[in-house]
Each structure stands twice: as C-alpha cells, then as structure tokens.
Amino acid sequence: MNQKLKTFIIVAVALFLIGGFFYYLTEMDKKIEILNIKNQEPFIKIISPSKGELLDIGKEYEITWESDNIDTVSFFLVKEGESDVADIIKEDIQADAGKYLWTIPEENHDISLGGQFRIMIFKNDDFMPFAYSDWFEISKSLMTIKIPLIVDNPNESEIEEAKRSGRIVGCQDVIFYLEKEIPYTSMPLTAVYKELFSLDKFVLIDGRKYINPIYDHIKDGIAGGSLEFDKVIIENGIAHVYLLGNYVTIGTCEPPRTEGVLKFAATQFDSVNDVEIYLNDQKMIFIHGGRGF
C-alpha cells in the first residue's frame, strides 16, 4: 500500500470518528433538550379524593395533589351527567400548597348533591379545563328532625301523659313531635323551624289529625299576618329565635299554642335551656286571650 493511500485511509477514518462523535453529541443535546421541555410542562394530579371514595355532605375533607410548573389552580365540582354545570370549590390556590380543606356544602343551588362527582382543574388563568380527578361519590346522607305540633282533641290519657312529661301548653293542648327525614345539616334547629313554617295547618298521621298553629300567621293564613322565620342563634344555652313580619293573636288558646311550638322546637335539644322569641328584633310577649305582642 503506497503512502498516499495509507494517509488517505487514516484521515478518512479519523474524520468518520470525529463526525460520529459530534453527531452523537448533537443527538444527545436534542434528547436532553426534549427531556428538559418535557420536565417544564405543567403537571397536576389529584391524590385525594381517590377513585371510588365515599364522602358525606356537610363534612370536611382534604383535597391533596401533586403538581409541577403551575403557579395557581382553581377547583370546580362537576357531577356525572351534568358536565355543563360546575360549582366553585376554590379559585386561585397556590399550586405548591398541595392541599386544601374542603367542606362539602349542605345546600347547593347549582348541582344536586348525591351521586358521582369529580374535580375539574384549571391552571393559572386558562379558560379551558386542564385536568380532572378520578370519580368519587358524595352521599346524600339523611338525618331525622322532630317538628312540634298540637294534638287535635287529645284524650284524657294523652293529656295526663303530656303533663307528666312537660308537653302541655295553654288550653290543655298536647305537644306532639312529628319526625321527618331530611338531608344532613349541621344546623338541625334551623331546619326544624323551616319545616314548621312550611307545613300545612293540619297534618294527618295514621288517620290522626295534628295542628300547626304557625300556619294561620303566615301568608294567606286566617289571621292575616305575614310571619316569617329569619334565623335562630344559640348563646349560653338560650335559643334566640328571630321572626319577621307581623303577628296577630286569634282568641284565647292560639297564643300559647304558637308560643309553645316555637319553644318546644328548640328545647328538644340538650344545648338549649331557654328560648327567647323576637319579632322584627323586638322581644315578643305572647298575650294569652288578647291582641298584640
């Protein structure tokens, strides 16, 4: 082999090796660049609630997640079959917080609670959903409340039993508690008053009639009043019941009946020792047998 050919081969091999090395470096740079781009992509994953988890209305739960390259997130609750409606859980949460305490609302005007749900996630200021959690269940748990009514024409044994148990008011009227199941609420006393103000004048149970004296004082009642329940606040064992509108007495037995159901609604709870009733922020005094307050 002559010297020129030998030199040419050596140079060619060297150039091939050098070129291959630079090609390798170029390809590695591309892969590293692609990897870096992937590592910079925004990412979020909800850890809890987990798939199939059962949550209860009115209780507090921790939403937890993992995220990367996201500044803020907003969470919305969506129901299976109702994806066009979403309820705000929380907006503009710092993504690196990794958790948020969420109390499932007892009342929701946009979504009917109970069924399969998931969390829809928006990142930063985007206008389109970025990710979703797995499906979980919110149970529409029930609780029983007791609504005080007046027994219509009680017999002697019912009257005597009511005297012994302290459930007698006014003109030998007997207090009876109507039990009703409602969706769980952390404010059962408020629920009792709302039910009391929504019931008809007469309630039939197993053929027996019970009277709701509140009915005559709400809209279209015979007393011509417009009595409304506003709120109830329990402080130091006293239930402060606030009513709105006007109240007109009807005869002798009606005032103690109305006062009785309003008070027995609250005293059934162990946390209540006494009840004060207010009408338009003025303390009410029920005049038995007269008009006014």
PDB file of C-alpha atoms in Angstrom:
ATOM      1  CA  MET A   1       0.000   0.000   0.000  1.00  0.00           C
ATOM      2  CA  ASN A   2       1.509   3.311  -1.031  1.00  0.00           C
ATOM      3  CA  GLN A   3       1.974   6.093   1.458  1.00  0.00           C
ATOM      4  CA  LYS A   4      -0.682   8.398  -0.065  1.00  0.00           C
ATOM      5  CA  LEU A   5      -3.412   5.766   0.114  1.00  0.00           C
ATOM      6  CA  LYS A   6      -2.454   4.887   3.665  1.00  0.00           C
ATOM      7  CA  THR A   7      -2.606   8.523   4.686  1.00  0.00           C
ATOM      8  CA  PHE A   8      -5.991   8.940   2.983  1.00  0.00           C
ATOM      9  CA  ILE A   9      -7.463   5.968   4.850  1.00  0.00           C
ATOM     10  CA  ILE A  10      -6.178   7.227   8.198  1.00  0.00           C
ATOM     11  CA  VAL A  11      -7.612  10.707   7.566  1.00  0.00           C
ATOM     12  CA  ALA A  12     -10.951   9.263   6.386  1.00  0.00           C
ATOM     13  CA  VAL A  13     -11.266   7.059   9.480  1.00  0.00           C
ATOM     14  CA  ALA A  14     -10.366   9.976  11.728  1.00  0.00           C
ATOM     15  CA  LEU A  15     -12.940  12.221  10.070  1.00  0.00           C
ATOM     16  CA  PHE A  16     -15.567   9.484  10.360  1.00  0.00           C
ATOM     17  CA  LEU A  17     -14.855   9.002  14.052  1.00  0.00           C
ATOM     18  CA  ILE A  18     -14.841  12.737  14.733  1.00  0.00           C
ATOM     19  CA  GLY A  19     -18.054  13.221  12.729  1.00  0.00           C
ATOM     20  CA  GLY A  20     -19.709  10.334  14.519  1.00  0.00           C
ATOM     21  CA  PHE A  21     -18.705  11.765  17.876  1.00  0.00           C
ATOM     22  CA  PHE A  22     -20.159  15.188  17.044  1.00  0.00           C
ATOM     23  CA  TYR A  23     -23.302  13.543  15.662  1.00  0.00           C
ATOM     24  CA  TYR A  24     -23.611  11.638  18.946  1.00  0.00           C
ATOM     25  CA  LEU A  25     -23.215  14.858  20.916  1.00  0.00           C
ATOM     26  CA  THR A  26     -25.796  16.603  18.719  1.00  0.00           C
ATOM     27  CA  GLU A  27     -28.308  13.795  19.186  1.00  0.00           C
ATOM     28  CA  MET A  28     -27.676  13.763  22.933  1.00  0.00           C
ATOM     29  CA  ASP A  29     -28.234  17.517  23.077  1.00  0.00           C
ATOM     30  CA  LYS A  30     -31.523  17.062  21.239  1.00  0.00           C
ATOM     31  CA  LYS A  31     -32.633  14.361  23.661  1.00  0.00           C
ATOM     32  CA  ILE A  32     -31.633  16.472  26.658  1.00  0.00           C
ATOM     33  CA  GLU A  33     -33.456  19.450  25.178  1.00  0.00           C
ATOM     34  CA  ILE A  34     -36.594  17.346  24.616  1.00  0.00           C
ATOM     35  CA  LEU A  35     -36.309  15.980  28.149  1.00  0.00           C
ATOM     36  CA  ASN A  36     -35.952  19.492  29.566  1.00  0.00           C
ATOM     37  CA  ILE A  37     -39.003  20.632  27.620  1.00  0.00           C
ATOM     38  CA  LYS A  38     -40.966  17.691  28.984  1.00  0.00           C
ATOM     39  CA  ASN A  39     -39.789  18.449  32.504  1.00  0.00           C
ATOM     40  CA  GLN A  40     -41.010  22.025  32.098  1.00  0.00           C
ATOM     41  CA  GLU A  41     -44.518  21.018  31.019  1.00  0.00           C
ATOM     42  CA  PRO A  42     -47.226  21.830  33.586  1.00  0.00           C
ATOM     43  CA  PHE A  43     -48.458  18.831  35.538  1.00  0.00           C
ATOM     44  CA  ILE A  44     -51.065  18.219  38.242  1.00  0.00           C
ATOM     45  CA  LYS A  45     -52.667  15.090  39.671  1.00  0.00           C
ATOM     46  CA  ILE A  46     -55.347  14.853  42.363  1.00  0.00           C
ATOM     47  CA  ILE A  47     -54.404  12.270  45.006  1.00  0.00           C
ATOM     48  CA  SER A  48     -57.476  12.593  47.201  1.00  0.00           C
ATOM     49  CA  PRO A  49     -60.396  12.239  46.964  1.00  0.00           C
ATOM     50  CA  SER A  50     -59.370   8.963  45.376  1.00  0.00           C
ATOM     51  CA  LYS A  51     -61.256   6.850  42.869  1.00  0.00           C
ATOM     52  CA  GLY A  52     -64.490   5.457  44.347  1.00  0.00           C
ATOM     53  CA  GLU A  53     -64.068   7.248  47.690  1.00  0.00           C
ATOM     54  CA  LEU A  54     -67.322   7.981  49.552  1.00  0.00           C
ATOM     55  CA  LEU A  55     -67.733  11.495  51.001  1.00  0.00           C
ATOM     56  CA  ASP A  56     -70.556  12.848  53.166  1.00  0.00           C
ATOM     57  CA  ILE A  57     -72.409  16.129  52.778  1.00  0.00           C
ATOM     58  CA  GLY A  58     -71.569  18.697  55.447  1.00  0.00           C
ATOM     59  CA  LYS A  59     -68.235  17.137  56.411  1.00  0.00           C
ATOM     60  CA  GLU A  60     -64.707  18.452  55.873  1.00  0.00           C
ATOM     61  CA  TYR A  61     -62.193  16.684  53.645  1.00  0.00           C
ATOM     62  CA  GLU A  62     -58.657  17.387  52.444  1.00  0.00           C
ATOM     63  CA  ILE A  63     -58.078  17.716  48.709  1.00  0.00           C
ATOM     64  CA  THR A  64     -54.439  16.782  48.047  1.00  0.00           C
ATOM     65  CA  TRP A  65     -52.466  16.865  44.811  1.00  0.00           C
ATOM     66  CA  GLU A  66     -49.066  16.757  43.136  1.00  0.00           C
ATOM     67  CA  SER A  67     -48.087  19.470  40.674  1.00  0.00           C
ATOM     68  CA  ASP A  68     -45.163  20.909  38.741  1.00  0.00           C
ATOM     69  CA  ASN A  69     -44.632  24.114  36.739  1.00  0.00           C
ATOM     70  CA  ILE A  70     -48.013  25.551  37.745  1.00  0.00           C
ATOM     71  CA  ASP A  71     -48.460  28.754  39.732  1.00  0.00           C
ATOM     72  CA  THR A  72     -52.128  28.683  40.728  1.00  0.00           C
ATOM     73  CA  VAL A  73     -55.038  26.280  40.321  1.00  0.00           C
ATOM     74  CA  SER A  74     -58.809  26.551  40.578  1.00  0.00           C
ATOM     75  CA  PHE A  75     -61.033  23.628  41.550  1.00  0.00           C
ATOM     76  CA  PHE A  76     -64.627  23.100  40.431  1.00  0.00           C
ATOM     77  CA  LEU A  77     -67.059  20.312  41.295  1.00  0.00           C
ATOM     78  CA  VAL A  78     -68.839  18.584  38.409  1.00  0.00           C
ATOM     79  CA  LYS A  79     -71.461  15.838  38.550  1.00  0.00           C
ATOM     80  CA  GLU A  80     -71.714  12.831  36.285  1.00  0.00           C
ATOM     81  CA  GLY A  81     -74.222  13.601  33.557  1.00  0.00           C
ATOM     82  CA  GLU A  82     -74.199  17.325  34.357  1.00  0.00           C
ATOM     83  CA  SER A  83     -70.833  18.389  32.925  1.00  0.00           C
ATOM     84  CA  ASP A  84     -72.283  21.667  31.672  1.00  0.00           C
ATOM     85  CA  VAL A  85     -72.776  22.844  35.263  1.00  0.00           C
ATOM     86  CA  ALA A  86     -69.914  23.353  37.710  1.00  0.00           C
ATOM     87  CA  ASP A  87     -69.774  24.601  41.272  1.00  0.00           C
ATOM     88  CA  ILE A  88     -66.767  26.530  42.557  1.00  0.00           C
ATOM     89  CA  ILE A  89     -64.770  24.747  45.238  1.00  0.00           C
ATOM     90  CA  LYS A  90     -61.940  27.283  45.409  1.00  0.00           C
ATOM     91  CA  GLU A  91     -60.223  29.583  42.940  1.00  0.00           C
ATOM     92  CA  ASP A  92     -56.608  30.805  42.746  1.00  0.00           C
ATOM     93  CA  ILE A  93     -54.991  28.315  45.110  1.00  0.00           C
ATOM     94  CA  GLN A  94     -51.195  28.265  45.182  1.00  0.00           C
ATOM     95  CA  ALA A  95     -50.343  25.022  43.423  1.00  0.00           C
ATOM     96  CA  ASP A  96     -47.324  24.294  45.601  1.00  0.00           C
ATOM     97  CA  ALA A  97     -49.596  24.205  48.681  1.00  0.00           C
ATOM     98  CA  GLY A  98     -50.507  20.648  47.732  1.00  0.00           C
ATOM     99  CA  LYS A  99     -53.666  20.541  49.835  1.00  0.00           C
ATOM    100  CA  TYR A 100     -56.915  22.362  50.533  1.00  0.00           C
ATOM    101  CA  LEU A 101     -59.537  21.771  53.242  1.00  0.00           C
ATOM    102  CA  TRP A 102     -62.948  21.459  51.619  1.00  0.00           C
ATOM    103  CA  THR A 103     -66.288  21.340  53.431  1.00  0.00           C
ATOM    104  CA  ILE A 104     -68.927  19.787  51.193  1.00  0.00           C
ATOM    105  CA  PRO A 105     -71.859  22.229  51.195  1.00  0.00           C
ATOM    106  CA  GLU A 106     -75.155  21.063  52.669  1.00  0.00           C
ATOM    107  CA  GLU A 107     -77.130  23.071  50.149  1.00  0.00           C
ATOM    108  CA  ASN A 108     -76.090  23.665  46.577  1.00  0.00           C
ATOM    109  CA  HIS A 109     -78.192  25.695  44.171  1.00  0.00           C
ATOM    110  CA  ASP A 110     -76.250  24.710  41.038  1.00  0.00           C
ATOM    111  CA  ILE A 111     -75.684  20.982  41.490  1.00  0.00           C
ATOM    112  CA  SER A 112     -77.948  18.388  43.102  1.00  0.00           C
ATOM    113  CA  LEU A 113     -75.727  16.654  45.641  1.00  0.00           C
ATOM    114  CA  GLY A 114     -75.679  12.896  45.866  1.00  0.00           C
ATOM    115  CA  GLY A 115     -74.104  10.680  43.186  1.00  0.00           C
ATOM    116  CA  GLN A 116     -70.826  10.514  41.248  1.00  0.00           C
ATOM    117  CA  PHE A 117     -68.583  13.589  41.097  1.00  0.00           C
ATOM    118  CA  ARG A 118     -65.094  14.651  40.081  1.00  0.00           C
ATOM    119  CA  ILE A 119     -62.965  17.754  40.440  1.00  0.00           C
ATOM    120  CA  MET A 120     -62.305  19.825  37.324  1.00  0.00           C
ATOM    121  CA  ILE A 121     -58.988  21.693  37.429  1.00  0.00           C
ATOM    122  CA  PHE A 122     -57.999  24.951  35.776  1.00  0.00           C
ATOM    123  CA  LYS A 123     -54.370  26.119  35.864  1.00  0.00           C
ATOM    124  CA  ASN A 124     -53.257  29.713  36.160  1.00  0.00           C
ATOM    125  CA  ASP A 125     -55.596  31.886  34.082  1.00  0.00           C
ATOM    126  CA  ASP A 126     -56.535  29.334  31.436  1.00  0.00           C
ATOM    127  CA  PHE A 127     -60.102  29.304  30.161  1.00  0.00           C
ATOM    128  CA  MET A 128     -60.205  25.570  29.445  1.00  0.00           C
ATOM    129  CA  PRO A 129     -60.036  22.674  31.933  1.00  0.00           C
ATOM    130  CA  PHE A 130     -56.511  21.343  32.350  1.00  0.00           C
ATOM    131  CA  ALA A 131     -57.184  18.086  34.204  1.00  0.00           C
ATOM    132  CA  TYR A 132     -59.747  16.076  36.165  1.00  0.00           C
ATOM    133  CA  SER A 133     -59.674  13.941  39.274  1.00  0.00           C
ATOM    134  CA  ASP A 134     -60.993  10.381  39.347  1.00  0.00           C
ATOM    135  CA  TRP A 135     -64.702   9.873  40.003  1.00  0.00           C
ATOM    136  CA  PHE A 136     -65.760   9.740  43.659  1.00  0.00           C
ATOM    137  CA  GLU A 137     -69.142   9.628  45.392  1.00  0.00           C
ATOM    138  CA  ILE A 138     -70.908  12.185  47.574  1.00  0.00           C
ATOM    139  CA  SER A 139     -73.617  10.542  49.648  1.00  0.00           C
ATOM    140  CA  LYS A 140     -76.835  12.375  50.310  1.00  0.00           C
ATOM    141  CA  SER A 141     -76.944  11.241  53.933  1.00  0.00           C
ATOM    142  CA  LEU A 142     -80.145  11.759  55.888  1.00  0.00           C
ATOM    143  CA  MET A 143     -80.943  12.758  59.441  1.00  0.00           C
ATOM    144  CA  THR A 144     -84.170  12.819  61.448  1.00  0.00           C
ATOM    145  CA  ILE A 145     -85.581  16.015  62.919  1.00  0.00           C
ATOM    146  CA  LYS A 146     -88.626  16.437  65.173  1.00  0.00           C
ATOM    147  CA  ILE A 147     -91.204  19.148  64.449  1.00  0.00           C
ATOM    148  CA  PRO A 148     -93.568  20.149  67.301  1.00  0.00           C
ATOM    149  CA  LEU A 149     -97.294  20.181  66.535  1.00  0.00           C
ATOM    150  CA  ILE A 150    -100.505  20.309  68.590  1.00  0.00           C
ATOM    151  CA  VAL A 151    -102.591  17.156  69.072  1.00  0.00           C
ATOM    152  CA  ASP A 152    -106.150  17.748  67.843  1.00  0.00           C
ATOM    153  CA  ASN A 153    -108.717  16.799  70.528  1.00  0.00           C
ATOM    154  CA  PRO A 154    -106.398  14.853  72.839  1.00  0.00           C
ATOM    155  CA  ASN A 155    -107.960  12.263  75.137  1.00  0.00           C
ATOM    156  CA  GLU A 156    -107.552  12.212  78.916  1.00  0.00           C
ATOM    157  CA  SER A 157    -104.690   9.723  78.925  1.00  0.00           C
ATOM    158  CA  GLU A 158    -102.763  11.779  76.370  1.00  0.00           C
ATOM    159  CA  ILE A 159    -103.269  14.907  78.469  1.00  0.00           C
ATOM    160  CA  GLU A 160    -102.107  13.185  81.662  1.00  0.00           C
ATOM    161  CA  GLU A 161     -99.038  11.773  79.923  1.00  0.00           C
ATOM    162  CA  ALA A 162     -98.243  15.218  78.483  1.00  0.00           C
ATOM    163  CA  LYS A 163     -98.480  16.741  81.965  1.00  0.00           C
ATOM    164  CA  ARG A 164     -96.038  14.185  83.339  1.00  0.00           C
ATOM    165  CA  SER A 165     -93.570  14.740  80.503  1.00  0.00           C
ATOM    166  CA  GLY A 166     -93.961  18.545  80.432  1.00  0.00           C
ATOM    167  CA  ARG A 167     -95.519  18.639  76.962  1.00  0.00           C
ATOM    168  CA  ILE A 168     -98.682  20.529  77.902  1.00  0.00           C
ATOM    169  CA  VAL A 169     -99.394  24.133  76.854  1.00  0.00           C
ATOM    170  CA  GLY A 170    -102.257  26.641  77.030  1.00  0.00           C
ATOM    171  CA  CYS A 171    -105.758  25.189  76.956  1.00  0.00           C
ATOM    172  CA  GLN A 172    -104.757  21.622  77.854  1.00  0.00           C
ATOM    173  CA  ASP A 173    -103.017  21.347  74.488  1.00  0.00           C
ATOM    174  CA  VAL A 174    -100.579  18.494  73.992  1.00  0.00           C
ATOM    175  CA  ILE A 175     -97.302  18.854  72.099  1.00  0.00           C
ATOM    176  CA  PHE A 176     -96.566  16.060  69.622  1.00  0.00           C
ATOM    177  CA  TYR A 177     -93.291  15.690  67.713  1.00  0.00           C
ATOM    178  CA  LEU A 178     -93.555  14.834  64.029  1.00  0.00           C
ATOM    179  CA  GLU A 179     -90.418  13.013  62.879  1.00  0.00           C
ATOM    180  CA  LYS A 180     -89.119  13.730  59.392  1.00  0.00           C
ATOM    181  CA  GLU A 181     -86.024  12.653  57.488  1.00  0.00           C
ATOM    182  CA  ILE A 182     -84.103  15.441  55.770  1.00  0.00           C
ATOM    183  CA  PRO A 183     -80.679  15.741  54.090  1.00  0.00           C
ATOM    184  CA  TYR A 184     -77.918  16.045  56.671  1.00  0.00           C
ATOM    185  CA  THR A 185     -77.394  19.530  58.061  1.00  0.00           C
ATOM    186  CA  SER A 186     -75.096  20.926  60.744  1.00  0.00           C
ATOM    187  CA  MET A 187     -77.930  23.289  61.769  1.00  0.00           C
ATOM    188  CA  PRO A 188     -80.810  20.960  62.703  1.00  0.00           C
ATOM    189  CA  LEU A 189     -82.664  23.571  64.780  1.00  0.00           C
ATOM    190  CA  THR A 190     -82.801  25.930  61.812  1.00  0.00           C
ATOM    191  CA  ALA A 191     -84.137  23.019  59.763  1.00  0.00           C
ATOM    192  CA  VAL A 192     -86.876  22.380  62.358  1.00  0.00           C
ATOM    193  CA  TYR A 193     -88.092  25.989  62.162  1.00  0.00           C
ATOM    194  CA  LYS A 194     -88.006  25.996  58.367  1.00  0.00           C
ATOM    195  CA  GLU A 195     -90.124  22.842  58.292  1.00  0.00           C
ATOM    196  CA  LEU A 196     -92.532  24.253  60.879  1.00  0.00           C
ATOM    197  CA  PHE A 197     -93.087  27.358  58.768  1.00  0.00           C
ATOM    198  CA  SER A 198     -93.639  25.280  55.626  1.00  0.00           C
ATOM    199  CA  LEU A 199     -96.193  22.746  56.919  1.00  0.00           C
ATOM    200  CA  ASP A 200     -99.919  22.958  56.256  1.00  0.00           C
ATOM    201  CA  LYS A 201    -102.334  23.803  59.057  1.00  0.00           C
ATOM    202  CA  PHE A 202    -103.361  20.169  59.530  1.00  0.00           C
ATOM    203  CA  VAL A 203    -101.124  17.119  59.333  1.00  0.00           C
ATOM    204  CA  LEU A 204    -102.651  13.637  59.172  1.00  0.00           C
ATOM    205  CA  ILE A 205    -100.656  10.705  60.550  1.00  0.00           C
ATOM    206  CA  ASP A 206    -102.286   7.276  60.587  1.00  0.00           C
ATOM    207  CA  GLY A 207    -105.696   8.926  60.482  1.00  0.00           C
ATOM    208  CA  ARG A 208    -104.933  11.204  63.434  1.00  0.00           C
ATOM    209  CA  LYS A 209    -105.011  14.985  62.963  1.00  0.00           C
ATOM    210  CA  TYR A 210    -102.340  17.349  64.298  1.00  0.00           C
ATOM    211  CA  ILE A 211    -102.395  21.146  64.167  1.00  0.00           C
ATOM    212  CA  ASN A 212     -99.673  23.536  63.075  1.00  0.00           C
ATOM    213  CA  PRO A 213    -100.635  26.864  64.729  1.00  0.00           C
ATOM    214  CA  ILE A 214     -97.946  28.733  62.781  1.00  0.00           C
ATOM    215  CA  TYR A 215     -99.873  28.263  59.542  1.00  0.00           C
ATOM    216  CA  ASP A 216    -102.553  30.840  60.478  1.00  0.00           C
ATOM    217  CA  HIS A 217     -99.873  33.529  60.781  1.00  0.00           C
ATOM    218  CA  ILE A 218     -98.060  33.059  57.509  1.00  0.00           C
ATOM    219  CA  LYS A 219     -99.169  34.321  54.118  1.00  0.00           C
ATOM    220  CA  ASP A 220    -102.841  33.541  53.367  1.00  0.00           C
ATOM    221  CA  GLY A 221    -103.467  32.441  56.968  1.00  0.00           C
ATOM    222  CA  ILE A 222    -106.767  33.437  58.620  1.00  0.00           C
ATOM    223  CA  ALA A 223    -105.013  35.840  60.974  1.00  0.00           C
ATOM    224  CA  GLY A 224    -103.996  37.963  58.011  1.00  0.00           C
ATOM    225  CA  GLY A 225    -100.392  38.089  59.165  1.00  0.00           C
ATOM    226  CA  SER A 226     -97.141  37.590  57.295  1.00  0.00           C
ATOM    227  CA  LEU A 227     -94.971  35.882  59.867  1.00  0.00           C
ATOM    228  CA  GLU A 228     -91.635  34.561  58.587  1.00  0.00           C
ATOM    229  CA  PHE A 229     -88.774  32.681  60.175  1.00  0.00           C
ATOM    230  CA  ASP A 230     -85.477  34.555  59.917  1.00  0.00           C
ATOM    231  CA  LYS A 231     -82.845  32.781  61.996  1.00  0.00           C
ATOM    232  CA  VAL A 232     -82.054  31.154  65.323  1.00  0.00           C
ATOM    233  CA  ILE A 233     -78.901  31.715  67.360  1.00  0.00           C
ATOM    234  CA  ILE A 234     -77.938  29.675  70.429  1.00  0.00           C
ATOM    235  CA  GLU A 235     -75.871  31.553  73.013  1.00  0.00           C
ATOM    236  CA  ASN A 236     -75.136  30.403  76.560  1.00  0.00           C
ATOM    237  CA  GLY A 237     -77.905  27.820  76.433  1.00  0.00           C
ATOM    238  CA  ILE A 238     -80.530  30.296  75.187  1.00  0.00           C
ATOM    239  CA  ALA A 239     -82.078  29.910  71.739  1.00  0.00           C
ATOM    240  CA  HIS A 240     -82.779  33.361  70.295  1.00  0.00           C
ATOM    241  CA  VAL A 241     -85.454  32.902  67.626  1.00  0.00           C
ATOM    242  CA  TYR A 242     -85.845  35.802  65.183  1.00  0.00           C
ATOM    243  CA  LEU A 243     -89.080  36.278  63.219  1.00  0.00           C
ATOM    244  CA  LEU A 244     -90.072  38.869  60.634  1.00  0.00           C
ATOM    245  CA  GLY A 245     -93.407  40.367  59.572  1.00  0.00           C
ATOM    246  CA  ASN A 246     -96.419  40.815  61.832  1.00  0.00           C
ATOM    247  CA  TYR A 247     -98.289  38.646  64.300  1.00  0.00           C
ATOM    248  CA  VAL A 248    -101.983  38.875  65.224  1.00  0.00           C
ATOM    249  CA  THR A 249    -103.445  36.770  68.040  1.00  0.00           C
ATOM    250  CA  ILE A 250    -106.549  34.658  67.459  1.00  0.00           C
ATOM    251  CA  GLY A 251    -108.704  34.031  70.525  1.00  0.00           C
ATOM    252  CA  THR A 252    -107.601  32.607  73.849  1.00  0.00           C
ATOM    253  CA  CYS A 253    -105.907  29.294  73.070  1.00  0.00           C
ATOM    254  CA  GLU A 254    -103.951  30.244  69.957  1.00  0.00           C
ATOM    255  CA  PRO A 255    -101.166  32.378  71.514  1.00  0.00           C
ATOM    256  CA  PRO A 256     -99.915  29.664  73.907  1.00  0.00           C
ATOM    257  CA  ARG A 257    -100.091  27.144  71.065  1.00  0.00           C
ATOM    258  CA  THR A 258     -97.948  29.317  68.797  1.00  0.00           C
ATOM    259  CA  GLU A 259     -95.542  30.164  71.597  1.00  0.00           C
ATOM    260  CA  GLY A 260     -95.479  26.507  72.606  1.00  0.00           C
ATOM    261  CA  VAL A 261     -94.420  25.063  69.259  1.00  0.00           C
ATOM    262  CA  LEU A 262     -91.833  27.834  68.801  1.00  0.00           C
ATOM    263  CA  LYS A 263     -90.289  27.000  72.172  1.00  0.00           C
ATOM    264  CA  PHE A 264     -90.609  23.216  72.037  1.00  0.00           C
ATOM    265  CA  ALA A 265     -88.860  23.297  68.658  1.00  0.00           C
ATOM    266  CA  ALA A 266     -85.716  24.434  70.483  1.00  0.00           C
ATOM    267  CA  THR A 267     -85.973  22.860  73.953  1.00  0.00           C
ATOM    268  CA  GLN A 268     -85.850  19.346  72.489  1.00  0.00           C
ATOM    269  CA  PHE A 269     -82.109  19.953  72.048  1.00  0.00           C
ATOM    270  CA  ASP A 270     -79.836  19.338  75.039  1.00  0.00           C
ATOM    271  CA  SER A 271     -77.870  22.504  74.266  1.00  0.00           C
ATOM    272  CA  VAL A 272     -80.976  24.686  74.833  1.00  0.00           C
ATOM    273  CA  ASN A 273     -82.209  25.582  78.329  1.00  0.00           C
ATOM    274  CA  ASP A 274     -84.437  28.529  77.441  1.00  0.00           C
ATOM    275  CA  VAL A 275     -85.954  30.266  74.417  1.00  0.00           C
ATOM    276  CA  GLU A 276     -86.417  33.949  73.613  1.00  0.00           C
ATOM    277  CA  ILE A 277     -88.509  34.955  70.601  1.00  0.00           C
ATOM    278  CA  TYR A 278     -88.081  38.221  68.703  1.00  0.00           C
ATOM    279  CA  LEU A 279     -90.304  39.851  66.108  1.00  0.00           C
ATOM    280  CA  ASN A 280     -88.542  42.426  63.936  1.00  0.00           C
ATOM    281  CA  ASP A 281     -85.750  42.482  66.560  1.00  0.00           C
ATOM    282  CA  GLN A 282     -88.174  43.235  69.419  1.00  0.00           C
ATOM    283  CA  LYS A 283     -88.707  40.629  72.118  1.00  0.00           C
ATOM    284  CA  MET A 284     -92.176  39.087  71.839  1.00  0.00           C
ATOM    285  CA  ILE A 285     -94.581  38.717  74.746  1.00  0.00           C
ATOM    286  CA  PHE A 286     -97.486  36.455  73.859  1.00  0.00           C
ATOM    287  CA  ILE A 287    -100.699  37.875  75.334  1.00  0.00           C
ATOM    288  CA  HIS A 288    -102.971  34.947  76.058  1.00  0.00           C
ATOM    289  CA  GLY A 289    -106.515  35.986  75.204  1.00  0.00           C
ATOM    290  CA  GLY A 290    -105.679  39.394  73.740  1.00  0.00           C
ATOM    291  CA  ARG A 291    -104.220  41.079  70.689  1.00  0.00           C
ATOM    292  CA  GLY A 292    -100.684  42.290  70.197  1.00  0.00           C
ATOM    293  CA  PHE A 293     -97.205  41.372  71.359  1.00  0.00           C
TER     294      PHE A 293
END
